Amino acid sequence: MTLSITDVTKRYKIRVTRAQVNALNGVTIDLPAKKTLGIVGESGCGKSTLARMIVGLEQPSSGTVTWNGEPIFDKARNMLSSKHSNIQLVFQDPYSSLNPRQKIGDSIAEVLTVHHLVEKDAVQARIAELLTEVGISPELAHRYPHQLSGGQRQRVSIARALASQPDLLVLDEPVSALDVSVRAEVMNLLIDLRERLGLTYIFISHDLSMIRHISDQIAVMYLGKIVESGPWDSVLENPQHPYTKALIAAMPDHTEVGNNAYEAPLKGEVPDPASMPTGCAFHLRCPIAVPSCSTNAQTLREIEPNHQIACQEVK
Amino acid sequence: MSKPLIEISNLTVSTTDDNRTLVNDVSFSIAPGEAVGVVGESGSGKTLTALSLLGLLPRGVHATSGSITYGGKDLLTADRETLRSIRGNEIAMIYQDPMTALNPVMKLGAQLIEVIQSHGGDTSNAMERVLTAFSEVGIPDPKRAYESYPHEFSGGMRQRVMIAMALILSPQLLIADEPTTALDVTIQQQILALVMQERRKRNMSMLWITHDLGVVANLVDRVIVMYAGRIVEVGSVKEVFTNPQHPYTAGLLASLPKASDKNRTRLLSIPGIPPKPWTVGESCAFSPRCSKADQQCRSSLPVLATNTHTDAACFHLMGDNS
Amino acid sequence: MREKTWFSYYLKSTSGVVGGILVLIMVAISLLSALGITPHDPLIQDPINALQGPSSQYWFGTDQFGRDILSRCMDGMRRSMLVSIVAVSIATLVGVLMGIVGGYFGKVLDGFVVRFSDVIFAFPAILLALAIVNSLGNSWIDTSIAIAVVYTPIFIRVARGPVLSVKEMDYVKAVRILGFSTPKVLFSHILPNVLPPIVIQIALSMSWAILTESGLSFLGLGTQPPDASLGLMVSEAQSLAAFAWWTLAFPSLFITIAVVGLNLVGDGLRDSLDPARRSS
């Protein structure tokens, strides 16, 4: 079982200005089963579009997304192919990902009954099992989402996703909206579930420290493209692309205290995706850019086994 | 230590309707030129504490006791006119969302001029001052910015405009309520560098509110850790981060992934969730989640006491770590 | 801690409670009339007792044919309520369905729904109702249909707006990814979350529908003589009111009670169903 994303692009038209936005621009990913791919990048890099595409909420403008060789998007139903309800998404905001008028037990029960995953008389037992699995007391099944804390709601969202017996979970900033003191628990839960259930994860975040903690492979995205990818330790211990280096340098680090030296690693802002720079999209902010970077589009090339970057200036 | 610029004593903030305590007996001071960070999770009372300093508490919430002494006046009992002349002029604030501070239908230049006028400033060279302020905060084309509306700018640029607006009257104290939380990390870094540079240049005091320990580690001199409406630990940034004495601070730091940890060891987590401040009563609010808690913690309230490293409100300090 | 229901909030609203009492009185009157329990037969003429003022025998007096006005008011109320309930039910069902479907699917379907409601909105309500009744006929069911057509676009708008925002909520995306069928997504996950404004609109529309029905009858189109209708009674009383005030006063009072009662219920619902207003 593999997730294969091959040369995927996604273009939107902005209604008013008629401008074209390239949210994704030739993204290729191959992720073997039971591995975790961390996708890191700043706003506008396309990581959320990619997430929506992997779960079939969006159709690629070109290229293919397949799971076990079968396309994920069902053109006829305009959504996730029914074969692939085993690909699930966990959202960032635990306050909007559960139906506010539905008890949490019912939201899980619905998944079980719609897909006939268990016998009718076993539904309650399975709900209890799933809630226990994510560390929620089954007694809370009769609560409404607003009666739970953010961390508890995120666990319920995870339990609901697990109810459909997924192989692949797309985790879109799953701990970013949570209080700092409960993030670690949810991270530990995700790691435990991965081991116990043999899940494959796509972990999307802007927080490099969380990406570092959970990923086997890492892809760094900038303006719709992957600029560096590889095993987590190669990418983070031995970053090659200037953008990856800048991201690592920009991570607020609590272990280095009181040196009171903030140096901004990058000048300028992320360009508007509607007016993409020519050549390498990063060249306007890049500390090592040369004139030809504004004309030469960059493609990924291997610099060490499995470690790829899209930059001509790194030898 | 020199005379504090502002002194907050026993500040308690409660809801007006049902008298629920949200900030409980908070005392601290800020020295001239000092940068203080307030770290806490949502509901810890950090933002309400900051808003009290400017008399900007939201409707339905009010300060029930305590005092905030600034320039010989108590800001909690000061009249509107006094508060108005202090706001912006001597104490300025920047927010997480710049759009709450900027008027969407007014040109940016005009908005800054208005700030100068509202405090009876000299308006003869106002435009020049605004353009200087814009260039100081790193806005590339100040003249164009002067004629622009807020929506024409990106989040990071709007944040710079808001900082220019806050700094234009050279305040003594800048209060920052998570101004970088909504920004991308590389932009956050730019804003932090900017704030740091301006603070040094002006020898301005600063109160920086955040939930992100990493942000304040290199930004402030002193850190205040709040939990469930109370201060649980105060100390120099170095001591709080390297020798945290309160188990909550220690737990929080231990729960963060470390870039130096090659083996990616399991994160230490704090079980449970923070309680609502008004439900705590006479006990340590952290005791239900604390591995060191005993009967004493559950039945009496620890007070903030000085120890070798920091001031912490705990019966069972973490002790020496280094 | 037990969750407070919307009803406990509703009971805290003064307008809700007063409106609720008025509506209950109206319902009771209509039920009595439907069971034939009126002081007199609303249709029987008694020329000897024509145009009597209020008395112990005829509480509200009699009209120019000697019919008991109280009995006719009760019968008129029953008819107004019936028309109002049927008309608003049809408008709610059709309007909400169109609004939800248009809002959720968007594109061409939504364009059709929006144009449809725009076209109906373009006509003054009472004129459109007049035209429809004229072409359909004068029975109470025709009147109901005419009023329903006029009120359908209001329900389209009330349902469609919230659907546009709710369909973008993560919980709706989540159940789509989970492979739930579209009707299930629409009716189990979207409809319950757009219901409060619809419920409020039902109460308000019922009061307007009573007015519209009275208006149609007043113009000689809705209910036909000798049947009683509040609007018709007001119409007939026009020439009599100068010397027999009761012929105009009591039917007008009944219309007022109905309209004010339902409006107050609408206010009470708005206060109790909207979490943002609960705090005050």
Short mmCIF file of N, CA, C and O in Angstrom, two decimals, chain B residues 217-259:
data_model
loop_
_atom_site.label_atom_id
_atom_site.label_comp_id
_atom_site.label_asym_id
_atom_site.label_seq_id
_atom_site.Cartn_x
_atom_site.Cartn_y
_atom_site.Cartn_z
N ALA B 217 11.88 33.37 25.15
CA ALA B 217 13.18 32.92 25.66
C ALA B 217 14.31 33.88 25.32
O ALA B 217 15.23 34.07 26.11
N ASN B 218 14.22 34.49 24.15
CA ASN B 218 15.29 35.39 23.74
C ASN B 218 14.84 36.83 23.63
O ASN B 218 15.50 37.65 23.00
N LEU B 219 13.69 37.14 24.21
CA LEU B 219 13.12 38.46 23.98
C LEU B 219 13.06 39.30 25.24
O LEU B 219 13.18 40.51 25.18
N VAL B 220 12.87 38.66 26.39
CA VAL B 220 12.59 39.43 27.60
C VAL B 220 13.65 39.20 28.67
O VAL B 220 14.48 38.29 28.57
N ASP B 221 13.62 40.07 29.69
CA ASP B 221 14.55 39.92 30.80
C ASP B 221 13.96 39.02 31.88
O ASP B 221 14.65 38.24 32.50
N ARG B 222 12.67 39.18 32.10
CA ARG B 222 12.03 38.47 33.19
C ARG B 222 10.77 37.78 32.68
O ARG B 222 10.12 38.28 31.75
N VAL B 223 10.45 36.64 33.25
CA VAL B 223 9.28 35.89 32.81
C VAL B 223 8.32 35.69 33.98
O VAL B 223 8.75 35.36 35.09
N ILE B 224 7.04 35.91 33.70
CA ILE B 224 5.99 35.61 34.67
C ILE B 224 5.19 34.45 34.09
O ILE B 224 4.76 34.51 32.93
N VAL B 225 5.02 33.39 34.87
CA VAL B 225 4.23 32.26 34.39
C VAL B 225 2.89 32.29 35.11
O VAL B 225 2.84 32.34 36.33
N MET B 226 1.81 32.32 34.34
CA MET B 226 0.47 32.35 34.95
C MET B 226 -0.24 31.03 34.73
O MET B 226 -0.09 30.38 33.69
N TYR B 227 -1.02 30.64 35.74
CA TYR B 227 -1.81 29.42 35.63
C TYR B 227 -3.12 29.64 36.38
O TYR B 227 -3.10 30.05 37.55
N ALA B 228 -4.22 29.40 35.71
CA ALA B 228 -5.55 29.53 36.31
C ALA B 228 -5.71 30.84 37.08
O ALA B 228 -6.19 30.87 38.20
N GLY B 229 -5.31 31.94 36.46
CA GLY B 229 -5.57 33.26 37.02
C GLY B 229 -4.54 33.76 38.01
O GLY B 229 -4.64 34.89 38.47
N ARG B 230 -3.58 32.92 38.38
CA ARG B 230 -2.58 33.37 39.34
C ARG B 230 -1.18 33.29 38.75
O ARG B 230 -0.91 32.50 37.85
N ILE B 231 -0.27 34.07 39.35
CA ILE B 231 1.14 33.92 39.00
C ILE B 231 1.67 32.71 39.78
O ILE B 231 1.51 32.64 40.99
N VAL B 232 2.26 31.76 39.06
CA VAL B 232 2.84 30.62 39.76
C VAL B 232 4.36 30.70 39.83
O VAL B 232 4.97 30.06 40.69
N GLU B 233 4.96 31.44 38.91
CA GLU B 233 6.41 31.55 38.96
C GLU B 233 6.87 32.85 38.28
O GLU B 233 6.32 33.25 37.26
N VAL B 234 7.86 33.47 38.88
CA VAL B 234 8.47 34.67 38.30
C VAL B 234 9.98 34.54 38.45
O VAL B 234 10.46 34.07 39.48
N GLY B 235 10.70 34.98 37.44
CA GLY B 235 12.15 34.97 37.60
C GLY B 235 12.82 35.50 36.35
O GLY B 235 12.15 35.79 35.35
N SER B 236 14.13 35.59 36.42
CA SER B 236 14.86 36.00 35.24
C SER B 236 14.65 34.93 34.17
O SER B 236 14.45 33.75 34.48
N VAL B 237 14.69 35.36 32.93
CA VAL B 237 14.37 34.42 31.86
C VAL B 237 15.31 33.21 31.90
O VAL B 237 14.91 32.07 31.70
N LYS B 238 16.56 33.46 32.26
CA LYS B 238 17.55 32.39 32.31
C LYS B 238 17.16 31.34 33.36
O LYS B 238 17.15 30.14 33.08
N GLU B 239 16.83 31.82 34.56
CA GLU B 239 16.50 30.89 35.63
C GLU B 239 15.20 30.14 35.35
O GLU B 239 15.11 28.93 35.56
N VAL B 240 14.18 30.87 34.87
CA VAL B 240 12.90 30.20 34.64
C VAL B 240 13.05 29.10 33.59
O VAL B 240 12.48 28.01 33.71
N PHE B 241 13.84 29.35 32.56
CA PHE B 241 13.97 28.35 31.50
C PHE B 241 14.95 27.24 31.84
O PHE B 241 14.80 26.12 31.37
N THR B 242 15.96 27.55 32.65
CA THR B 242 16.93 26.48 32.93
C THR B 242 16.71 25.83 34.29
O THR B 242 17.01 24.66 34.48
N ASN B 243 16.18 26.59 35.25
CA ASN B 243 15.91 26.03 36.57
C ASN B 243 14.49 26.31 37.02
O ASN B 243 14.26 26.90 38.08
N PRO B 244 13.51 25.88 36.25
CA PRO B 244 12.13 26.16 36.65
C PRO B 244 11.86 25.49 38.00
O PRO B 244 12.25 24.34 38.21
N GLN B 245 11.22 26.23 38.91
CA GLN B 245 10.97 25.68 40.23
C GLN B 245 9.54 25.19 40.40
O GLN B 245 9.27 24.30 41.19
N HIS B 246 8.62 25.78 39.66
CA HIS B 246 7.24 25.32 39.77
C HIS B 246 7.04 24.11 38.85
O HIS B 246 7.47 24.13 37.70
N PRO B 247 6.41 23.06 39.36
CA PRO B 247 6.24 21.86 38.53
C PRO B 247 5.49 22.13 37.23
O PRO B 247 5.71 21.44 36.24
N TYR B 248 4.61 23.17 37.24
CA TYR B 248 3.90 23.50 35.99
C TYR B 248 4.88 24.02 34.94
O TYR B 248 4.89 23.54 33.81
N THR B 249 5.72 24.98 35.33
CA THR B 249 6.70 25.51 34.40
C THR B 249 7.62 24.40 33.91
O THR B 249 7.90 24.27 32.71
N ALA B 250 8.07 23.59 34.86
CA ALA B 250 8.98 22.50 34.51
C ALA B 250 8.30 21.53 33.54
O ALA B 250 8.89 21.10 32.55
N GLY B 251 7.02 21.22 33.83
CA GLY B 251 6.28 20.29 32.98
C GLY B 251 6.08 20.84 31.58
O GLY B 251 6.21 20.12 30.58
N LEU B 252 5.76 22.12 31.53
CA LEU B 252 5.54 22.77 30.24
C LEU B 252 6.80 22.70 29.38
O LEU B 252 6.77 22.34 28.21
N LEU B 253 7.93 23.01 30.01
CA LEU B 253 9.20 22.98 29.27
C LEU B 253 9.54 21.57 28.83
O LEU B 253 10.02 21.34 27.72
N ALA B 254 9.24 20.61 29.71
CA ALA B 254 9.58 19.22 29.38
C ALA B 254 8.70 18.66 28.28
O ALA B 254 9.04 17.70 27.61
N SER B 255 7.50 19.29 28.09
CA SER B 255 6.57 18.73 27.11
C SER B 255 6.91 19.19 25.69
O SER B 255 6.30 18.71 24.74
N LEU B 256 7.84 20.12 25.55
CA LEU B 256 8.17 20.59 24.21
C LEU B 256 9.25 19.72 23.58
O LEU B 256 10.20 19.34 24.23
N PRO B 257 9.08 19.41 22.30
CA PRO B 257 10.12 18.64 21.62
C PRO B 257 11.40 19.49 21.55
O PRO B 257 11.33 20.70 21.40
N LYS B 258 12.53 18.83 21.71
CA LYS B 258 13.78 19.57 21.68
C LYS B 258 14.57 19.27 20.41
O LYS B 258 14.73 18.11 20.04
N ALA B 259 15.07 20.32 19.81
CA ALA B 259 15.79 20.16 18.55
C ALA B 259 17.08 19.38 18.74
O ALA B 259 17.62 18.82 17.79
#
